[in-house]
Amino acid sequence: MFGRDSYLRKRLSTSGNQHALFCLEKTGICRKSLNRISMFSRDSYLRKCLSAIGNGEIKVLTGILGCGKSTLLELLRSSLLGQGISRDQIILLPLDRPENAMYRNPIELSRLVHGRCQDGGQRHFVLIDEIDCCESVPNPYLPDGEMVTFADTLNGFLHMPQTEVFITCSGPEMLPLNLPTSLRGRCCQIPVEPLSLREYSEARGTDPENSLRDTSFMAGSPASPPAAQRKKSSSSSVSISGRSAVCQ
């Protein structure tokens, strides 16, 4: 839609839809702001991701659409490159992009990752964005059997030596209570919240009151309940197979 701003402005002005025109103008302001800021640094979440490396589990970044999960994968990739990890050791795969449509097939996704991570002497990092785009497909070897799902592919990754897997999911499929049975006890959750007013203000170097208008369009909905209360309740009540489902 952003590539057709001038066309949309003309159509909306002609139709008299002032509210939609107002929203379009605001998204234009937001894009200019994003270009100035580049990418928001979310150090607390990045530290959680880095500390989860080596735990032998699938690292699952969960949160509402637009809260920053994809950006966090980009930040993680940049951090790994900065630590001396080569580009060949990192696979960043956004499944929601048309050019990656073939990898929404879990069998093709498995082939890609296994083909890129054949060198067992090096640690590889597989960063899959929007795993919920992955569809179930018939088993080509057992046409009358069960469908092959993304859970089968993720389970296969767990048996690959020196391979760290991070995925994002905006839907309910990878939440603790909805996990496929085959993945229970094999995943850790990293809940991601929308960008807060404080984070936005610190990134722009402005007073929170002056940033309130912009952040209402760019940062999503505020988190609720308070973080301290949520952390206490989630870490005490959510567990999978006797193991905490939240990466601390």
PDB file of N, CA, C and O in Angstrom, residues 42-84:
ATOM      1  N   ARG A  42      16.290  -3.026  21.192  1.00  0.00           N
ATOM      2  CA  ARG A  42      15.506  -3.629  22.272  1.00  0.00           C
ATOM      3  C   ARG A  42      16.417  -4.581  23.044  1.00  0.00           C
ATOM      4  O   ARG A  42      16.334  -5.802  22.929  1.00  0.00           O
ATOM      5  N   ASP A  43      17.297  -3.963  23.821  1.00  0.00           N
ATOM      6  CA  ASP A  43      18.386  -4.702  24.460  1.00  0.00           C
ATOM      7  C   ASP A  43      17.907  -5.781  25.417  1.00  0.00           C
ATOM      8  O   ASP A  43      18.508  -6.853  25.505  1.00  0.00           O
ATOM      9  N   SER A  44      16.826  -5.508  26.158  1.00  0.00           N
ATOM     10  CA  SER A  44      16.374  -6.499  27.145  1.00  0.00           C
ATOM     11  C   SER A  44      15.924  -7.783  26.465  1.00  0.00           C
ATOM     12  O   SER A  44      16.235  -8.891  26.926  1.00  0.00           O
ATOM     13  N   TYR A  45      15.225  -7.667  25.333  1.00  0.00           N
ATOM     14  CA  TYR A  45      14.784  -8.857  24.600  1.00  0.00           C
ATOM     15  C   TYR A  45      15.957  -9.528  23.897  1.00  0.00           C
ATOM     16  O   TYR A  45      16.022 -10.758  23.809  1.00  0.00           O
ATOM     17  N   LEU A  46      16.878  -8.722  23.404  1.00  0.00           N
ATOM     18  CA  LEU A  46      18.052  -9.292  22.740  1.00  0.00           C
ATOM     19  C   LEU A  46      18.880 -10.112  23.723  1.00  0.00           C
ATOM     20  O   LEU A  46      19.374 -11.195  23.386  1.00  0.00           O
ATOM     21  N   ARG A  47      18.998  -9.624  24.955  1.00  0.00           N
ATOM     22  CA  ARG A  47      19.743 -10.376  25.975  1.00  0.00           C
ATOM     23  C   ARG A  47      19.058 -11.703  26.282  1.00  0.00           C
ATOM     24  O   ARG A  47      19.723 -12.725  26.498  1.00  0.00           O
ATOM     25  N   LYS A  48      17.729 -11.713  26.307  1.00  0.00           N
ATOM     26  CA  LYS A  48      17.004 -12.963  26.550  1.00  0.00           C
ATOM     27  C   LYS A  48      17.281 -13.968  25.436  1.00  0.00           C
ATOM     28  O   LYS A  48      17.464 -15.160  25.697  1.00  0.00           O
ATOM     29  N   CYS A  49      17.305 -13.490  24.195  1.00  0.00           N
ATOM     30  CA  CYS A  49      17.579 -14.380  23.067  1.00  0.00           C
ATOM     31  C   CYS A  49      18.985 -14.955  23.155  1.00  0.00           C
ATOM     32  O   CYS A  49      19.198 -16.159  22.978  1.00  0.00           O
ATOM     33  N   LEU A  50      19.948 -14.100  23.434  1.00  0.00           N
ATOM     34  CA  LEU A  50      21.337 -14.549  23.492  1.00  0.00           C
ATOM     35  C   LEU A  50      21.567 -15.510  24.651  1.00  0.00           C
ATOM     36  O   LEU A  50      22.327 -16.482  24.524  1.00  0.00           O
ATOM     37  N   SER A  51      20.897 -15.262  25.777  1.00  0.00           N
ATOM     38  CA  SER A  51      21.080 -16.141  26.939  1.00  0.00           C
ATOM     39  C   SER A  51      20.436 -17.507  26.727  1.00  0.00           C
ATOM     40  O   SER A  51      20.789 -18.475  27.404  1.00  0.00           O
ATOM     41  N   ALA A  52      19.475 -17.595  25.785  1.00  0.00           N
ATOM     42  CA  ALA A  52      18.807 -18.873  25.515  1.00  0.00           C
ATOM     43  C   ALA A  52      19.601 -19.770  24.577  1.00  0.00           C
ATOM     44  O   ALA A  52      19.273 -20.954  24.418  1.00  0.00           O
ATOM     45  N   ILE A  53      20.651 -19.236  23.970  1.00  0.00           N
ATOM     46  CA  ILE A  53      21.471 -20.032  23.057  1.00  0.00           C
ATOM     47  C   ILE A  53      22.147 -21.168  23.836  1.00  0.00           C
ATOM     48  O   ILE A  53      22.728 -20.948  24.893  1.00  0.00           O
ATOM     49  N   GLY A  54      22.028 -22.363  23.307  1.00  0.00           N
ATOM     50  CA  GLY A  54      22.647 -23.518  23.935  1.00  0.00           C
ATOM     51  C   GLY A  54      21.739 -24.280  24.875  1.00  0.00           C
ATOM     52  O   GLY A  54      22.174 -25.260  25.488  1.00  0.00           O
ATOM     53  N   ASN A  55      20.457 -23.870  24.984  1.00  0.00           N
ATOM     54  CA  ASN A  55      19.564 -24.568  25.918  1.00  0.00           C
ATOM     55  C   ASN A  55      18.934 -25.826  25.311  1.00  0.00           C
ATOM     56  O   ASN A  55      18.177 -26.527  25.975  1.00  0.00           O
ATOM     57  N   GLY A  56      19.216 -26.105  24.039  1.00  0.00           N
ATOM     58  CA  GLY A  56      18.715 -27.322  23.411  1.00  0.00           C
ATOM     59  C   GLY A  56      17.249 -27.285  23.043  1.00  0.00           C
ATOM     60  O   GLY A  56      16.666 -28.338  22.739  1.00  0.00           O
ATOM     61  N   GLU A  57      16.640 -26.104  23.041  1.00  0.00           N
ATOM     62  CA  GLU A  57      15.211 -25.983  22.748  1.00  0.00           C
ATOM     63  C   GLU A  57      14.978 -25.043  21.571  1.00  0.00           C
ATOM     64  O   GLU A  57      15.861 -24.276  21.176  1.00  0.00           O
ATOM     65  N   ILE A  58      13.770 -25.103  21.024  1.00  0.00           N
ATOM     66  CA  ILE A  58      13.341 -24.137  20.023  1.00  0.00           C
ATOM     67  C   ILE A  58      12.976 -22.848  20.751  1.00  0.00           C
ATOM     68  O   ILE A  58      12.167 -22.866  21.684  1.00  0.00           O
ATOM     69  N   LYS A  59      13.565 -21.740  20.336  1.00  0.00           N
ATOM     70  CA  LYS A  59      13.279 -20.453  20.951  1.00  0.00           C
ATOM     71  C   LYS A  59      12.128 -19.788  20.195  1.00  0.00           C
ATOM     72  O   LYS A  59      12.246 -19.527  18.990  1.00  0.00           O
ATOM     73  N   VAL A  60      11.011 -19.535  20.886  1.00  0.00           N
ATOM     74  CA  VAL A  60       9.803 -19.037  20.243  1.00  0.00           C
ATOM     75  C   VAL A  60       9.519 -17.612  20.699  1.00  0.00           C
ATOM     76  O   VAL A  60       9.245 -17.367  21.876  1.00  0.00           O
ATOM     77  N   LEU A  61       9.563 -16.659  19.767  1.00  0.00           N
ATOM     78  CA  LEU A  61       9.217 -15.276  20.059  1.00  0.00           C
ATOM     79  C   LEU A  61       7.730 -15.100  19.776  1.00  0.00           C
ATOM     80  O   LEU A  61       7.291 -15.241  18.630  1.00  0.00           O
ATOM     81  N   THR A  62       6.966 -14.829  20.811  1.00  0.00           N
ATOM     82  CA  THR A  62       5.524 -14.691  20.655  1.00  0.00           C
ATOM     83  C   THR A  62       5.095 -13.267  20.985  1.00  0.00           C
ATOM     84  O   THR A  62       5.773 -12.552  21.729  1.00  0.00           O
ATOM     85  N   GLY A  63       3.969 -12.853  20.436  1.00  0.00           N
ATOM     86  CA  GLY A  63       3.441 -11.524  20.695  1.00  0.00           C
ATOM     87  C   GLY A  63       2.466 -11.132  19.606  1.00  0.00           C
ATOM     88  O   GLY A  63       2.370 -11.791  18.560  1.00  0.00           O
ATOM     89  N   ILE A  64       1.747 -10.034  19.837  1.00  0.00           N
ATOM     90  CA  ILE A  64       0.742  -9.594  18.874  1.00  0.00           C
ATOM     91  C   ILE A  64       1.410  -9.123  17.589  1.00  0.00           C
ATOM     92  O   ILE A  64       2.602  -8.813  17.569  1.00  0.00           O
ATOM     93  N   LEU A  65       0.626  -9.051  16.529  1.00  0.00           N
ATOM     94  CA  LEU A  65       1.131  -8.598  15.240  1.00  0.00           C
ATOM     95  C   LEU A  65       1.641  -7.166  15.358  1.00  0.00           C
ATOM     96  O   LEU A  65       0.956  -6.294  15.886  1.00  0.00           O
ATOM     97  N   GLY A  66       2.865  -6.935  14.906  1.00  0.00           N
ATOM     98  CA  GLY A  66       3.416  -5.593  14.911  1.00  0.00           C
ATOM     99  C   GLY A  66       4.135  -5.190  16.179  1.00  0.00           C
ATOM    100  O   GLY A  66       4.492  -4.024  16.347  1.00  0.00           O
ATOM    101  N   CYS A  67       4.382  -6.138  17.089  1.00  0.00           N
ATOM    102  CA  CYS A  67       5.031  -5.783  18.366  1.00  0.00           C
ATOM    103  C   CYS A  67       6.549  -5.739  18.263  1.00  0.00           C
ATOM    104  O   CYS A  67       7.216  -5.285  19.196  1.00  0.00           O
ATOM    105  N   GLY A  68       7.127  -6.213  17.159  1.00  0.00           N
ATOM    106  CA  GLY A  68       8.571  -6.115  16.981  1.00  0.00           C
ATOM    107  C   GLY A  68       9.312  -7.432  16.935  1.00  0.00           C
ATOM    108  O   GLY A  68      10.536  -7.462  17.063  1.00  0.00           O
ATOM    109  N   LYS A  69       8.614  -8.546  16.714  1.00  0.00           N
ATOM    110  CA  LYS A  69       9.281  -9.851  16.676  1.00  0.00           C
ATOM    111  C   LYS A  69      10.237  -9.955  15.490  1.00  0.00           C
ATOM    112  O   LYS A  69      11.363 -10.436  15.624  1.00  0.00           O
ATOM    113  N   SER A  70       9.789  -9.508  14.322  1.00  0.00           N
ATOM    114  CA  SER A  70      10.637  -9.574  13.132  1.00  0.00           C
ATOM    115  C   SER A  70      11.866  -8.685  13.289  1.00  0.00           C
ATOM    116  O   SER A  70      12.981  -9.070  12.912  1.00  0.00           O
ATOM    117  N   THR A  71      11.665  -7.511  13.859  1.00  0.00           N
ATOM    118  CA  THR A  71      12.786  -6.602  14.110  1.00  0.00           C
ATOM    119  C   THR A  71      13.779  -7.234  15.070  1.00  0.00           C
ATOM    120  O   THR A  71      14.996  -7.094  14.907  1.00  0.00           O
ATOM    121  N   LEU A  72      13.265  -7.940  16.064  1.00  0.00           N
ATOM    122  CA  LEU A  72      14.143  -8.589  17.039  1.00  0.00           C
ATOM    123  C   LEU A  72      15.006  -9.654  16.368  1.00  0.00           C
ATOM    124  O   LEU A  72      16.186  -9.812  16.715  1.00  0.00           O
ATOM    125  N   LEU A  73      14.456 -10.381  15.404  1.00  0.00           N
ATOM    126  CA  LEU A  73      15.267 -11.354  14.660  1.00  0.00           C
ATOM    127  C   LEU A  73      16.377 -10.650  13.880  1.00  0.00           C
ATOM    128  O   LEU A  73      17.504 -11.145  13.798  1.00  0.00           O
ATOM    129  N   GLU A  74      16.050  -9.490  13.300  1.00  0.00           N
ATOM    130  CA  GLU A  74      17.066  -8.716  12.586  1.00  0.00           C
ATOM    131  C   GLU A  74      18.158  -8.259  13.543  1.00  0.00           C
ATOM    132  O   GLU A  74      19.360  -8.306  13.220  1.00  0.00           O
ATOM    133  N   LEU A  75      17.751  -7.800  14.738  1.00  0.00           N
ATOM    134  CA  LEU A  75      18.725  -7.358  15.732  1.00  0.00           C
ATOM    135  C   LEU A  75      19.599  -8.528  16.184  1.00  0.00           C
ATOM    136  O   LEU A  75      20.807  -8.372  16.394  1.00  0.00           O
ATOM    137  N   LEU A  76      18.982  -9.696  16.342  1.00  0.00           N
ATOM    138  CA  LEU A  76      19.732 -10.881  16.741  1.00  0.00           C
ATOM    139  C   LEU A  76      20.755 -11.250  15.672  1.00  0.00           C
ATOM    140  O   LEU A  76      21.909 -11.576  15.983  1.00  0.00           O
ATOM    141  N   ARG A  77      20.341 -11.194  14.431  1.00  0.00           N
ATOM    142  CA  ARG A  77      21.275 -11.493  13.328  1.00  0.00           C
ATOM    143  C   ARG A  77      22.448 -10.517  13.346  1.00  0.00           C
ATOM    144  O   ARG A  77      23.611 -10.933  13.207  1.00  0.00           O
ATOM    145  N   SER A  78      22.160  -9.233  13.517  1.00  0.00           N
ATOM    146  CA  SER A  78      23.232  -8.227  13.556  1.00  0.00           C
ATOM    147  C   SER A  78      24.170  -8.473  14.730  1.00  0.00           C
ATOM    148  O   SER A  78      25.391  -8.327  14.607  1.00  0.00           O
ATOM    149  N   SER A  79      23.599  -8.855  15.879  1.00  0.00           N
ATOM    150  CA  SER A  79      24.417  -9.124  17.062  1.00  0.00           C
ATOM    151  C   SER A  79      25.330 -10.322  16.833  1.00  0.00           C
ATOM    152  O   SER A  79      26.508 -10.300  17.196  1.00  0.00           O
ATOM    153  N   LEU A  80      24.807 -11.366  16.212  1.00  0.00           N
ATOM    154  CA  LEU A  80      25.608 -12.554  15.930  1.00  0.00           C
ATOM    155  C   LEU A  80      26.745 -12.235  14.960  1.00  0.00           C
ATOM    156  O   LEU A  80      27.879 -12.689  15.136  1.00  0.00           O
ATOM    157  N   LEU A  81      26.449 -11.441  13.935  1.00  0.00           N
ATOM    158  CA  LEU A  81      27.486 -11.042  12.984  1.00  0.00           C
ATOM    159  C   LEU A  81      28.566 -10.231  13.693  1.00  0.00           C
ATOM    160  O   LEU A  81      29.761 -10.377  13.408  1.00  0.00           O
ATOM    161  N   GLY A  82      28.131  -9.388  14.631  1.00  0.00           N
ATOM    162  CA  GLY A  82      29.086  -8.589  15.387  1.00  0.00           C
ATOM    163  C   GLY A  82      29.966  -9.420  16.304  1.00  0.00           C
ATOM    164  O   GLY A  82      31.051  -8.979  16.707  1.00  0.00           O
ATOM    165  N   GLN A  83      29.512 -10.629  16.647  1.00  0.00           N
ATOM    166  CA  GLN A  83      30.290 -11.514  17.509  1.00  0.00           C
ATOM    167  C   GLN A  83      31.208 -12.447  16.716  1.00  0.00           C
ATOM    168  O   GLN A  83      31.833 -13.336  17.280  1.00  0.00           O
ATOM    169  N   GLY A  84      31.255 -12.245  15.407  1.00  0.00           N
ATOM    170  CA  GLY A  84      32.162 -13.039  14.587  1.00  0.00           C
ATOM    171  C   GLY A  84      31.520 -14.215  13.877  1.00  0.00           C
ATOM    172  O   GLY A  84      32.209 -14.975  13.190  1.00  0.00           O
TER     173      GLY A  84
END
